[in-house]
XYZ file of C-alpha atoms in Angstrom:
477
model
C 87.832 82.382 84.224
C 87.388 84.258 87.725
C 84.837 87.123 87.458
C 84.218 86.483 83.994
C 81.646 89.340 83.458
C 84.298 91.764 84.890
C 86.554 90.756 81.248
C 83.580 91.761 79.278
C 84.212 93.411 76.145
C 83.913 96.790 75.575
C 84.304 99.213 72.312
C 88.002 99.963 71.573
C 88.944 98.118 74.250
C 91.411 95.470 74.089
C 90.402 91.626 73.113
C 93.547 89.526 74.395
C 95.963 89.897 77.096
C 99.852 88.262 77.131
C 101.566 86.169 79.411
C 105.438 87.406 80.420
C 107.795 85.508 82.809
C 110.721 84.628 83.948
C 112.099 81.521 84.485
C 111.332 80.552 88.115
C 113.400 78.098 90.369
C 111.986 78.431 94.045
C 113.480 76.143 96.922
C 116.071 75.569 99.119
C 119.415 75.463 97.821
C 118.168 77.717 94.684
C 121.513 80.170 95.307
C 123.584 76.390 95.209
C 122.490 76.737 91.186
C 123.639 79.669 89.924
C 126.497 78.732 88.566
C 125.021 75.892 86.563
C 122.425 78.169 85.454
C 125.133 81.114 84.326
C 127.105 78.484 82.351
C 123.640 77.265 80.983
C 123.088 81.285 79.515
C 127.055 80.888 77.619
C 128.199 83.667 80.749
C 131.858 83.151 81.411
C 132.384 86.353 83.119
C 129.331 87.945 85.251
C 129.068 90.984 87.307
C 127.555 90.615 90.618
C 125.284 93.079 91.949
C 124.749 93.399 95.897
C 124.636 95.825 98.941
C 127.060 96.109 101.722
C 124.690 94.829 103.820
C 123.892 91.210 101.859
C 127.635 91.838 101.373
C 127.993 90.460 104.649
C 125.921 87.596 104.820
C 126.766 84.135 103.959
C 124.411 84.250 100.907
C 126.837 86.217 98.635
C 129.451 83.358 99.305
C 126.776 81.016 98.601
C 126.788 82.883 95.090
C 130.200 83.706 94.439
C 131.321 79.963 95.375
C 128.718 78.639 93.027
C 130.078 80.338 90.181
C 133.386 80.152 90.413
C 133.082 76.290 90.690
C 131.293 76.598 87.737
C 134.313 78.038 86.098
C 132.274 81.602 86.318
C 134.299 84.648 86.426
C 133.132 87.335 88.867
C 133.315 91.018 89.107
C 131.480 92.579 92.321
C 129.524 95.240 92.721
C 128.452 96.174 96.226
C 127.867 99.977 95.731
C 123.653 99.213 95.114
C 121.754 101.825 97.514
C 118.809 101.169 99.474
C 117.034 103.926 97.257
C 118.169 103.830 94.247
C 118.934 107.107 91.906
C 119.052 108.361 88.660
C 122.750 108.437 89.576
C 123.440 104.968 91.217
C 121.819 103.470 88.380
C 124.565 105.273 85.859
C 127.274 104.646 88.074
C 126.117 100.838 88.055
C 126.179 100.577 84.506
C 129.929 102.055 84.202
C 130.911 99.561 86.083
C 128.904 97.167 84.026
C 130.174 98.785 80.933
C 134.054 98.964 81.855
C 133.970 95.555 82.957
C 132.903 93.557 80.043
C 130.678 91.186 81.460
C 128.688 89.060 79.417
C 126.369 88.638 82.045
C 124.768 89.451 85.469
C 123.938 88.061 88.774
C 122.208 90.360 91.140
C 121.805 89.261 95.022
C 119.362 91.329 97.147
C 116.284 93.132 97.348
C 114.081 95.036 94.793
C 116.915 98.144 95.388
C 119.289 95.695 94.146
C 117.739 93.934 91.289
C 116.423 97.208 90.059
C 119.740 98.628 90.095
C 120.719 95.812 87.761
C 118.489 95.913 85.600
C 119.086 99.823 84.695
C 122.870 98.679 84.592
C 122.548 96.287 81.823
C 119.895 98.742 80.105
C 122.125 101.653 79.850
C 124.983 99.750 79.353
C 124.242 97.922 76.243
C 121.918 101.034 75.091
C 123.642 104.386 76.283
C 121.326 107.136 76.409
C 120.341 110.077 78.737
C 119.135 108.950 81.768
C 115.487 110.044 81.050
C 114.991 108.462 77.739
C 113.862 105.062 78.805
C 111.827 106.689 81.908
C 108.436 106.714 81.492
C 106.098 109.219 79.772
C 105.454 112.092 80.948
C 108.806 113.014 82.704
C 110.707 110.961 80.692
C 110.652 110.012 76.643
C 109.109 106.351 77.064
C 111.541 105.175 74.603
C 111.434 101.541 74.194
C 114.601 99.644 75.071
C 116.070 99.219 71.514
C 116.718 95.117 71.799
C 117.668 92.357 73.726
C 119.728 92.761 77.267
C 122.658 90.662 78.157
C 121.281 87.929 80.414
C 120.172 88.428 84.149
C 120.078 85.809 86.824
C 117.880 87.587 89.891
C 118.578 86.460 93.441
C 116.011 88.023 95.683
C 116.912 88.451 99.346
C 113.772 89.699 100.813
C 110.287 88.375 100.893
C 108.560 91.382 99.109
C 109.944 92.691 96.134
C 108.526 90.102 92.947
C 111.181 92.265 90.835
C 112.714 89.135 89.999
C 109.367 88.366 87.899
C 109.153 92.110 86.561
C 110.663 94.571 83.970
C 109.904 97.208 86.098
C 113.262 99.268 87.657
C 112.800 101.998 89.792
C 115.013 104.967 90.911
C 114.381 108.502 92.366
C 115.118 111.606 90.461
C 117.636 114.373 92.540
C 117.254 117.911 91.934
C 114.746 117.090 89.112
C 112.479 119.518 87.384
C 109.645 117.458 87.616
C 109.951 117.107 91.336
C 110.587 120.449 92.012
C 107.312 121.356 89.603
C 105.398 118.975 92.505
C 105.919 121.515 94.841
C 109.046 119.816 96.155
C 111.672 121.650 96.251
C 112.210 121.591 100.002
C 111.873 118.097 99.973
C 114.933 116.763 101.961
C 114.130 112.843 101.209
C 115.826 110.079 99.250
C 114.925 110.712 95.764
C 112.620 113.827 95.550
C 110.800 112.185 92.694
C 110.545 108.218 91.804
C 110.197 107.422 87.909
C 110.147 104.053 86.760
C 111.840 102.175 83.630
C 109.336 99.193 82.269
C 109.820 97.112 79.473
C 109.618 93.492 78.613
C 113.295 93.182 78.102
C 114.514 94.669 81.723
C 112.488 90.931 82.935
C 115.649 88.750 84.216
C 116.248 85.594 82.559
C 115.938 83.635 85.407
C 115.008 83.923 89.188
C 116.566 81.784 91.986
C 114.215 82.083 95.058
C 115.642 80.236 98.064
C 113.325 80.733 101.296
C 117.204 80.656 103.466
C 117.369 84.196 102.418
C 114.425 85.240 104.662
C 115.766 84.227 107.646
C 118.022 86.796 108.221
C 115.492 89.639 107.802
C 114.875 91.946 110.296
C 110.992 92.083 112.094
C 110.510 95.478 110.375
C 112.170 94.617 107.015
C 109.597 91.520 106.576
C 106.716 93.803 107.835
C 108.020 96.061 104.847
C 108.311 93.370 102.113
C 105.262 91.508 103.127
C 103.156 94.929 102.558
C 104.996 95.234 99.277
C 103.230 91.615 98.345
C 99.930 92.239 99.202
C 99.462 95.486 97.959
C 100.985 93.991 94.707
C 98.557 91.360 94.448
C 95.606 93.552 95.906
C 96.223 96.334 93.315
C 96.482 93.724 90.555
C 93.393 91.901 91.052
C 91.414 95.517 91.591
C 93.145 97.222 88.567
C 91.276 98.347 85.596
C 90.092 94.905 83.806
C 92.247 94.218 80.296
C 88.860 94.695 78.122
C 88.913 98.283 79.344
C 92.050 99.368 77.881
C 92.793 100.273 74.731
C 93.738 97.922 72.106
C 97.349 98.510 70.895
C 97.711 99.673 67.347
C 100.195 96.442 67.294
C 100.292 93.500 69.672
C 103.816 94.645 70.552
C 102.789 97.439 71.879
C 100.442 96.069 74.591
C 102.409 97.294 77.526
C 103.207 94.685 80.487
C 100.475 97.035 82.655
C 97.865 96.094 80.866
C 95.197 95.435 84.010
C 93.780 92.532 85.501
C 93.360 89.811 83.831
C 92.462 86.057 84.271
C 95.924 84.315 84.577
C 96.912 86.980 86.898
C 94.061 86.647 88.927
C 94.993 83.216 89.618
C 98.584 84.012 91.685
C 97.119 87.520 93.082
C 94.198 85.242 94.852
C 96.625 83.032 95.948
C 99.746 85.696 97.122
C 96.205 87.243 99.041
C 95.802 84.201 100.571
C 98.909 83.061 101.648
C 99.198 86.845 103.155
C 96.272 86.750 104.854
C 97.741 83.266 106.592
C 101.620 84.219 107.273
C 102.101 87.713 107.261
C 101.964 87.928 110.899
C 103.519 85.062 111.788
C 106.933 85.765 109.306
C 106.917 89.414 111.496
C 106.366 88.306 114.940
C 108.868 85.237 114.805
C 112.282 84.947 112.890
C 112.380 81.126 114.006
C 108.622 80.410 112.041
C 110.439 79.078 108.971
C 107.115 78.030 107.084
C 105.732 81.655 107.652
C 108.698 83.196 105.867
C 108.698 80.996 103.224
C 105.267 80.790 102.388
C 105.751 84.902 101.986
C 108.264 84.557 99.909
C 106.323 81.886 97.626
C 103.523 84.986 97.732
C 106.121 87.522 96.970
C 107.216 85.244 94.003
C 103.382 84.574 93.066
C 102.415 88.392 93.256
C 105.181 89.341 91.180
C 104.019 87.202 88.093
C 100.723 88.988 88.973
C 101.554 92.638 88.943
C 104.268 92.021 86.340
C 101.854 90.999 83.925
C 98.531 93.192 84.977
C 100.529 96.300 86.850
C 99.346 98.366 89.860
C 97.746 101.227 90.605
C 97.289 104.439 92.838
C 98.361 102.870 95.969
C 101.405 102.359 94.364
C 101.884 105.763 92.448
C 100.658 107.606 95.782
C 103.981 105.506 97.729
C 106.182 107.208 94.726
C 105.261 110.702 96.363
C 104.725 109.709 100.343
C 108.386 108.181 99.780
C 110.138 110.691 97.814
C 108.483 113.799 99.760
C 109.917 112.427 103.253
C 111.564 115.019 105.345
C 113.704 113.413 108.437
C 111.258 110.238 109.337
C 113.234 107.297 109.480
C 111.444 104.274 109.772
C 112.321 102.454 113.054
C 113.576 98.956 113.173
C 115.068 99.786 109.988
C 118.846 98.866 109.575
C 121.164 102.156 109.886
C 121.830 103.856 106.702
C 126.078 103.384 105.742
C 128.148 105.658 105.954
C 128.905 107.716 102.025
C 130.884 105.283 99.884
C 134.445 106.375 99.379
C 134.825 104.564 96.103
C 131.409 106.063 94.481
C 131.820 109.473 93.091
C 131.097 112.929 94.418
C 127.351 113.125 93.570
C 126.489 109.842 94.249
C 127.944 110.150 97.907
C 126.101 113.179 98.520
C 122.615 111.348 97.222
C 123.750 108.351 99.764
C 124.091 111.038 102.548
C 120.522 112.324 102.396
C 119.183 109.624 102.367
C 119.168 108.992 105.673
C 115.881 109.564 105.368
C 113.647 106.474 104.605
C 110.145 104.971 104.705
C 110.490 101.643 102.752
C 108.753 101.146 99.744
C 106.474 98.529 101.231
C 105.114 100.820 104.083
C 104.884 103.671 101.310
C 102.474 101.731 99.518
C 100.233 100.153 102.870
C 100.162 103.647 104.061
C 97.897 105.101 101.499
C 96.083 101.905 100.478
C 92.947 101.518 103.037
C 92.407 105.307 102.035
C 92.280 103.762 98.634
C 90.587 100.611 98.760
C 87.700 102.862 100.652
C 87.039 103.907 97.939
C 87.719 101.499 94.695
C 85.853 99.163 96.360
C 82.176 100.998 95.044
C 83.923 100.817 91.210
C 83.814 96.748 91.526
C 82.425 95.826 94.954
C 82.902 91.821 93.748
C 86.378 92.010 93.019
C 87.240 93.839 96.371
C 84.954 91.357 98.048
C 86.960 88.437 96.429
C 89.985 89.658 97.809
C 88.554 90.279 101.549
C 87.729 86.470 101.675
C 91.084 85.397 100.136
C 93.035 87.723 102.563
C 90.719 86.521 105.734
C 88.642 89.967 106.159
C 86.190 89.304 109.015
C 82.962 89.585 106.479
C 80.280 88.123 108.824
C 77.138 89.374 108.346
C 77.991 90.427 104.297
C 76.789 87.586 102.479
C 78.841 86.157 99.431
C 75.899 87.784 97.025
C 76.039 90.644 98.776
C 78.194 93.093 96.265
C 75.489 93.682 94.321
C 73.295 95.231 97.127
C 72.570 98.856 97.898
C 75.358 100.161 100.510
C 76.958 96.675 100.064
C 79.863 98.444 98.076
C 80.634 100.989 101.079
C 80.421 97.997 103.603
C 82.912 96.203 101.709
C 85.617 99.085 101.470
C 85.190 99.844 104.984
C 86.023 95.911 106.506
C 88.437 95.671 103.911
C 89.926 99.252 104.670
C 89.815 98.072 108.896
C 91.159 94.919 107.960
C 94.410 96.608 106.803
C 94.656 98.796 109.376
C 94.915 95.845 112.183
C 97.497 94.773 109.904
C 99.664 97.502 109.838
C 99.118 98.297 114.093
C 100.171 94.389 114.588
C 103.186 95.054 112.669
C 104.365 98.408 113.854
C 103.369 100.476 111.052
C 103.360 104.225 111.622
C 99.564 105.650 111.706
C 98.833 107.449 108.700
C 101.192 109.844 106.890
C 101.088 112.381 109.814
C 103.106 109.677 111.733
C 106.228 109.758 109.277
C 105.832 113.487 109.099
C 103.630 114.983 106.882
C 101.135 117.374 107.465
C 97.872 118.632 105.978
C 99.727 121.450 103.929
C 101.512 118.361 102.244
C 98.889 117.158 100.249
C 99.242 119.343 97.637
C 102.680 118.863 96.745
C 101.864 114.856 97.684
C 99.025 115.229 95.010
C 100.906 117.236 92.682
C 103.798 114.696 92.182
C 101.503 111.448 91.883
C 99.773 113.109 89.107
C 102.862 112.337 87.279
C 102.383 108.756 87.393
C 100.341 108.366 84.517
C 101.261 104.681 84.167
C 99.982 103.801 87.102
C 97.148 106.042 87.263
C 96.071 104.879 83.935
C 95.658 101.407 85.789
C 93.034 102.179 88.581
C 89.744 100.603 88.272
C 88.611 104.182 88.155
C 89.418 107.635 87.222
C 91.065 110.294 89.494
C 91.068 113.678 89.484
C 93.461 115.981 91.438
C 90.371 117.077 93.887
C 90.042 112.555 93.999
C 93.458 112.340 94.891
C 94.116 115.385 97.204
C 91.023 113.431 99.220
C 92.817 110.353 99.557
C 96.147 111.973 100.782
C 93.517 113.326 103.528
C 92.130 110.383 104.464
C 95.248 108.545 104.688
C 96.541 111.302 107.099
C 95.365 108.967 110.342
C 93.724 105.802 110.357
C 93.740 105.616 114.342
């Protein structure tokens, strides 16, 4: 097992971990299959969740042609937004619901397999929106019982929701949010809760690599932050040992902290990042680079989906849904308001013009982060520096261990990043998408709400810990 003594056992803490997946086909020609694999889950009728802008690619045809020759019904659905809401996600599953689908397909990135996900939920199990949401701003209600199958079709080379039952959406005009300190926010969802439970995992995920080659510079740069900070966060999070042990082995929630078998894809997604990250941004014609990052995207996701992230992650909840008017450039145009989606859900879609992807949400507060984590478990941050091709001369492997080694560490790891994101055009700091140093409050405020992923770090953080991290993460050059 890697880092053996960092599983030790501890009092009260927990004594096995579990292993959740999906079933994985990766390759070209993966999208060919779906219609095979939908007639192989008993669907005869599906619903087919997309964006207008994979709407327009030859990939949906790819789908749709698949399963009609399959002798698939389809339904479309290509109303997904690129930040999901409380209210997208209900309007999805109406359409889900009113349909009578048996099944679903979903074609796109996380926005859109997210979105899917929620559909089927509330669908088969109708409840208020903030039932299923997790504790504390929603009830943490488990999902009742099984969901009508889900065949995931990722589009981007970031998002590992395909491997996850994880669904995320932004609150509008919420309570909690506006408790934060943000009710002046003018972003995309002024506060983003998440949905996880075993049973929102799709069925099946059909990776094919053709998908990446359509992406944009700055929506690879995006997704391929998204990966590494998925498997960086898993291999650093709080080991399994040192969480609680469930009062029933049901209960063990899919967050439940690093742990050996997801060790073994983080190192590897690290690794593979480390290698093609730059190349799958700087050149839409380096075939191997994209696919290789969406093999680490598909590796990561297994990781996180069965250990879970931490505060970089719950700090890109607040940096995204706290946005003003920044816009991140290279980014495709937000669409115009959907006629066909209904009055509230048109006026979500037109303020959201506003937008820092997920992906740079989450590399924007993590060398701030990793600064600092890296004195909890210098070894495990030092692991990942080698597998992600930190420049460690002069630290020796047995160095972690040392006096000031820890500090040394989190500093070439933390620089490391930061080349990263100036080769790739990511904005410096939070000050460059807009926020200032009377933001950190509210900032700190609303990531205190996410407990789940709090829960997760390798160490505890206060409000002072956090408010010092926003800080930091202000300007890195």
């Amino acid at each position: 097992m890697s880092c053996c003594h960092y599983f030790q056992p501890t009092d009260g803490g927990d004594t096995a971990f579990s292993v959740d997946g999906s079933a994985v086909t990766f390759g070209h020609g993966a999208l060919d299959e779906v219609g095979d694999h939908a007639r192989a889950l008993g669907l005869r009728r599906v619903a087919l969740f997309t964006d207008r802008a994979v709407g327009g690619l030859a990939h949906l045809a790819r789908v749709t042609a698949s399963l009609r020759a399959a002798g698939v019904d389809v339904g479309l659905f290509d109303e997904v937004r690129i930040e999901p809401s409380d209210r997208s996600f209900l309007h999805a599953s109406r359409f889900f619901r009113d349909g009578r689908f048996d099944g679903a397909v979903s074609l796109g990135g996380g926005s859109v397999l997210d979105t899917c996900k929620a559909a089927l939920l509330y669908a088969t199990y109708p409840a208020d929106f903030l039932a299923y949401v997790n504790k504390p701003v929603g009830g943490g209600v488990a999902v009742p019982g099984p969901l009508p199958p889900h065949i995931a079709c990722p589009t981007t080379c970031g998002t590992g929701s395909e491997c996850t039952g994880i669904a995320i959406a932004g609150l509008f005009d919420s309570t909690p949010a506006r408790a934060a300190g943000s009710s002046e926010a003018k972003g995309p969802g002024h506060l983003k809760v998440g949905i996880a439970h075993r049973s929102l995992r799709p069925s099946r995920a059909l990776i094919d690599p053709a998908c990446a080659q359509t992406l944009p510079a700055a929506v690879v740069a995006a997704s391929g932050f998204d990966v590494l900070c998925h498997a960086l966060e898993s291999y650093t999070a709080l080991p399994y040992t040192r969480r609680a042990r469930p009062e029933r082995a049901t209960l063990r929630p899919m967050s439940q902290g690093a742990n050996p078998f997801s060790d073994v894809g983080s190192l590897e997604a690290l690794r593979l990042c480390g290698r093609y990250l730059l190349r799958a941004v700087r050149d839409p014609q380096d075939h191997e680079a994209r696919e290789q990052l969406m093999y680490a995207a598909t590796l990561a996701g297994i990781a996180f989906g069965n250990a879970g992230v931490h505060v970089p992650h719950g700090m890109a909840y607040s940096i995204a849904g706290l946005v003003r008017d920044f816009r991140m450039p290279g980014y495709p145009a937000p669409d115009a308001p959907d006629h066909r989606a209904p009055a509230d859900e048109r006026a979500d879609e037109h303020a959201a013009g506003a937008l820092v992807p997920h992906g740079v949400s989450v590399i924007l507060a993590s060398p701030a982060v990793f600064r600092v984590t890296a004195a909890v478990s210098p070894e495990r941050h030092l692991a990942a520096a080698q597998a992600l091709g930190v420049d460690l001369r002069g630290v020796s492997p047995g160095a972690a261990g040392e006096a000031g080694a820890a500090g040394e560490i989190g500093a070439r790891l933390a620089a490391h990043l930061v080349s990263l994101m100036q080769a790739t055009s990511i904005p410096n700091g939070l000050g460059a998408v807009g926020y200032r140093a009377d933001d950190v409050e509210p900032l700190t405020a609303m990531t205190l709400l996410s407990t789940r992923l709090l829960q997760n770090a390798p160490c505890a953080l206060d409000r002072d810990a956090l408010a010092g991290l926003f800080r930091d993460a202000l300007a890195y050059w």
